[in-house]
Coordinates of C-alpha atoms in Angstrom, one line a residue:
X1 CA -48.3 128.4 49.8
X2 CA -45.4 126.3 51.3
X3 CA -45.3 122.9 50.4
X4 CA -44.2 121.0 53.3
X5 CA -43.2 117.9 51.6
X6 CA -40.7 119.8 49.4
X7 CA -39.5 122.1 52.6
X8 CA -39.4 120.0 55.8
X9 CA -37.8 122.2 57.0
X10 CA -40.5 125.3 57.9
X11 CA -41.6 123.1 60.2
X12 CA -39.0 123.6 62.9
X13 CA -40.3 127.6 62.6
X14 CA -41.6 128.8 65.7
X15 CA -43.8 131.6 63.9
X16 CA -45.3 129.2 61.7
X17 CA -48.2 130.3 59.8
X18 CA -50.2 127.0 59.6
X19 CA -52.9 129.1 57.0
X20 CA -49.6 129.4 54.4
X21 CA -49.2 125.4 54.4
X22 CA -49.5 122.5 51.7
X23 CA -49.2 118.7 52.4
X24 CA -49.0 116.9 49.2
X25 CA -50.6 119.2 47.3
X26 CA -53.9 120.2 49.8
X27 CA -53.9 123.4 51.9
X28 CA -55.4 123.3 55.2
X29 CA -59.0 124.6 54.7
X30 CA -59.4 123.1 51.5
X31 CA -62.0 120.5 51.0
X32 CA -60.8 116.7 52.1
X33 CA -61.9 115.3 48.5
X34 CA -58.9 116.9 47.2
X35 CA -56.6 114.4 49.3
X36 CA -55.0 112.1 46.6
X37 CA -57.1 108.9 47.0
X38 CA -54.6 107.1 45.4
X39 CA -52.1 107.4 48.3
X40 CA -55.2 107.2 51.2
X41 CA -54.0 103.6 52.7
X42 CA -57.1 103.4 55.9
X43 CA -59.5 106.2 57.2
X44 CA -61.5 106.7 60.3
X45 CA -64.4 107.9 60.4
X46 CA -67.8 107.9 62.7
X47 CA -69.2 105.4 60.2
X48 CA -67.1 102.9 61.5
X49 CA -68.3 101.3 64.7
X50 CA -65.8 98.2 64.6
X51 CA -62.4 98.5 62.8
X52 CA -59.8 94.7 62.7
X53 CA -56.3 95.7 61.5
X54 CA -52.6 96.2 62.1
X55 CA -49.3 95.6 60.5
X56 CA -49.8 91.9 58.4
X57 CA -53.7 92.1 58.9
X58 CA -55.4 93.6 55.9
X59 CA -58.2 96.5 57.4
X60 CA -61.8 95.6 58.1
X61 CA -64.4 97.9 58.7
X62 CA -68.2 97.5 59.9
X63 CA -70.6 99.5 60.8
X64 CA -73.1 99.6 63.5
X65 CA -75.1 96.9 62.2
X66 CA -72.5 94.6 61.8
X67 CA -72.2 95.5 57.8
X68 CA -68.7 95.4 56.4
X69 CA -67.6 98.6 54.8
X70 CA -65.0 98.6 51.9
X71 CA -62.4 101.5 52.5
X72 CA -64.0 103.7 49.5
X73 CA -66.8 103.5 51.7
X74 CA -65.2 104.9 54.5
X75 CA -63.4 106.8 52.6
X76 CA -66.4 109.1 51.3
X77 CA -67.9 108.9 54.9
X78 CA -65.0 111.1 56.1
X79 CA -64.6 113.7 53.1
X80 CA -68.0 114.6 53.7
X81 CA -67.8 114.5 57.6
X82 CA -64.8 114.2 60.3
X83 CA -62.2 111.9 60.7
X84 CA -58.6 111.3 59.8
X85 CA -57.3 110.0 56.3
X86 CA -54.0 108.0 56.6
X87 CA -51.3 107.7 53.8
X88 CA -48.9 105.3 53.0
X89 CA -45.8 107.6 53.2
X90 CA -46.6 108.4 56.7
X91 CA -48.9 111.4 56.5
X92 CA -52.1 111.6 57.9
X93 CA -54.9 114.1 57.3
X94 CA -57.5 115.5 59.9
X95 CA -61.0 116.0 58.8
X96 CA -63.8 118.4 60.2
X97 CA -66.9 119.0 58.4
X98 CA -65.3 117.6 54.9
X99 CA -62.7 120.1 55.0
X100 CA -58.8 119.4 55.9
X101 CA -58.0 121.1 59.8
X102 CA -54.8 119.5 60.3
X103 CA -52.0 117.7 59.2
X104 CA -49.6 114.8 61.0
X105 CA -46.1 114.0 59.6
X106 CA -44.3 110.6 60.8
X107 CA -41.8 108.3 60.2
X108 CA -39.4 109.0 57.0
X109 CA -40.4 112.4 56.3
X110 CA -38.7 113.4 59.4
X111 CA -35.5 112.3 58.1
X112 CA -34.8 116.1 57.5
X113 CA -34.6 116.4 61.5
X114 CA -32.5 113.1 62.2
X115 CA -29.4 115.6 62.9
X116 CA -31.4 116.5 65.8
X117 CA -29.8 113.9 68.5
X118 CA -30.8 116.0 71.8
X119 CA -33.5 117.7 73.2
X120 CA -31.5 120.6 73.5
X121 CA -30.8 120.2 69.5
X122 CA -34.6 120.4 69.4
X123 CA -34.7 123.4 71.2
X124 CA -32.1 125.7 69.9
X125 CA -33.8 124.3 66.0
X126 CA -37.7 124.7 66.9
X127 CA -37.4 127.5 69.7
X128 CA -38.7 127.8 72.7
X129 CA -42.2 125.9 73.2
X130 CA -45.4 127.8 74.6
X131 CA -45.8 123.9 76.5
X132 CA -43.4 121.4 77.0
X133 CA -45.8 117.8 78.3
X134 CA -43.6 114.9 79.8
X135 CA -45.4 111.8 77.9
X136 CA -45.0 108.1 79.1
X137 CA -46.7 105.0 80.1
X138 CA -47.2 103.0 82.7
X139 CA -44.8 105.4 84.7
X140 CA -41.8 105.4 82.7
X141 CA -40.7 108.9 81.1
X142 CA -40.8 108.0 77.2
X143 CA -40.3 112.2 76.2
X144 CA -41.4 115.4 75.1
X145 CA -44.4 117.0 73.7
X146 CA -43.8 120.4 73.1
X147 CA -46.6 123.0 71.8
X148 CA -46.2 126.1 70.0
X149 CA -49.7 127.7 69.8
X150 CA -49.2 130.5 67.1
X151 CA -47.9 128.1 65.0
X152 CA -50.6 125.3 65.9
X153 CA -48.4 122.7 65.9
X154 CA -46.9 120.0 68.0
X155 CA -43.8 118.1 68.3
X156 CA -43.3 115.0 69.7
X157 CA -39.8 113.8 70.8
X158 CA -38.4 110.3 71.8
X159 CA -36.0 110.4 74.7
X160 CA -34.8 106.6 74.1
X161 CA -34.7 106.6 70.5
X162 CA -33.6 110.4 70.6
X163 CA -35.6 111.8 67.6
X164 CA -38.3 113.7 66.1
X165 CA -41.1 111.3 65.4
X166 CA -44.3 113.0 65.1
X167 CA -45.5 116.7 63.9
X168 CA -48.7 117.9 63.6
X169 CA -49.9 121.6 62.7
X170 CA -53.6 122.4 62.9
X171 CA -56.9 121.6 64.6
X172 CA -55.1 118.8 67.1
X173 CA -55.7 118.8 71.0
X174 CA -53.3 121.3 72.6
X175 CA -52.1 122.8 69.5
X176 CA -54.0 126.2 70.1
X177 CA -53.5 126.8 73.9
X178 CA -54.4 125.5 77.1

């Protein structure tokens, strides 16, 4: 198994196996209880019918009755079910059925692909994308997502900032084909 925390780096592979990949220790496939809880900062789950939060505002969750749910709560909600599990060092975790289907990378653990200072860079490193999605709001071209479905796994690039700021390999939208 390659751990991608350690080696960055496979994930600019094209022929990425995503079956041969750690994230902090837990292997896509592997149950979602074995995501350190200690580093799990906010989940989402279908349990959660209102969520309040953002940068300076600590998280609140509540379900459909109004009840508010402490983030353990939530927490065990999506091991055993679907959902995502967010980490403070910018990882997050995709849940399906109480077992890990993806992984998203973000932020500083990119810092291996800050070199990477043009979309052509980003090319000639990842290869040759199976899609290549113009992404932008409200009509102004923001960049790039490009999909490589053997490998699973999407990459999302900033044209204005001219980076590397999101992958994720696994069950995601698009990341297996049209």
């Amino acid at each position: 198994m390659i751990e991608i925390l350690k080696d960055p780096g496979v994930l600019a592979l094209p022929q990425l196996d995503p079956a041969t990949l750690r994230m902090d220790g837990v292997a896509l496939g592997s149950p979602a209880a074995g995501v350190p809880r200690h580093r799990i900062t906010e989940a989402q789950s279908s349990v959660v019918a209102r969520y309040r939060g953002g940068d300076d505002i600590d998280s609140e969750y509540h379900d459909a009755d109004g009840r508010r749910l402490t983030l353990d709560e939530v927490i065990d909600h999506t091991v055993g079910a679907d959902g995502f599990l967010y980490c403070a060092e910018e990882l997050t975790y995709k849940v399906r059925a109480g077992l890990v289907v993806g992984f998203a990378v973000y932020g500083a653990p990119l810092a291996r692909f800050a070199h990477l200072t043009s979309y052509e860079e980003l090319l000639a490193a990842f290869g040759t994308p199976d899609r290549v999605r113009e992404e932008g709001s409200y009509g102004d071209f923001e960049g790039y997502g490009l999909y490589y479905w053997g490998a699973r796994k999407h990459v999302k690039w900033d044209a204005s900032h001219r980076r590397v700021t999101l992958i994720n390999v696994g069950d995601f939208e698009g990341n297996a084909g049209p």
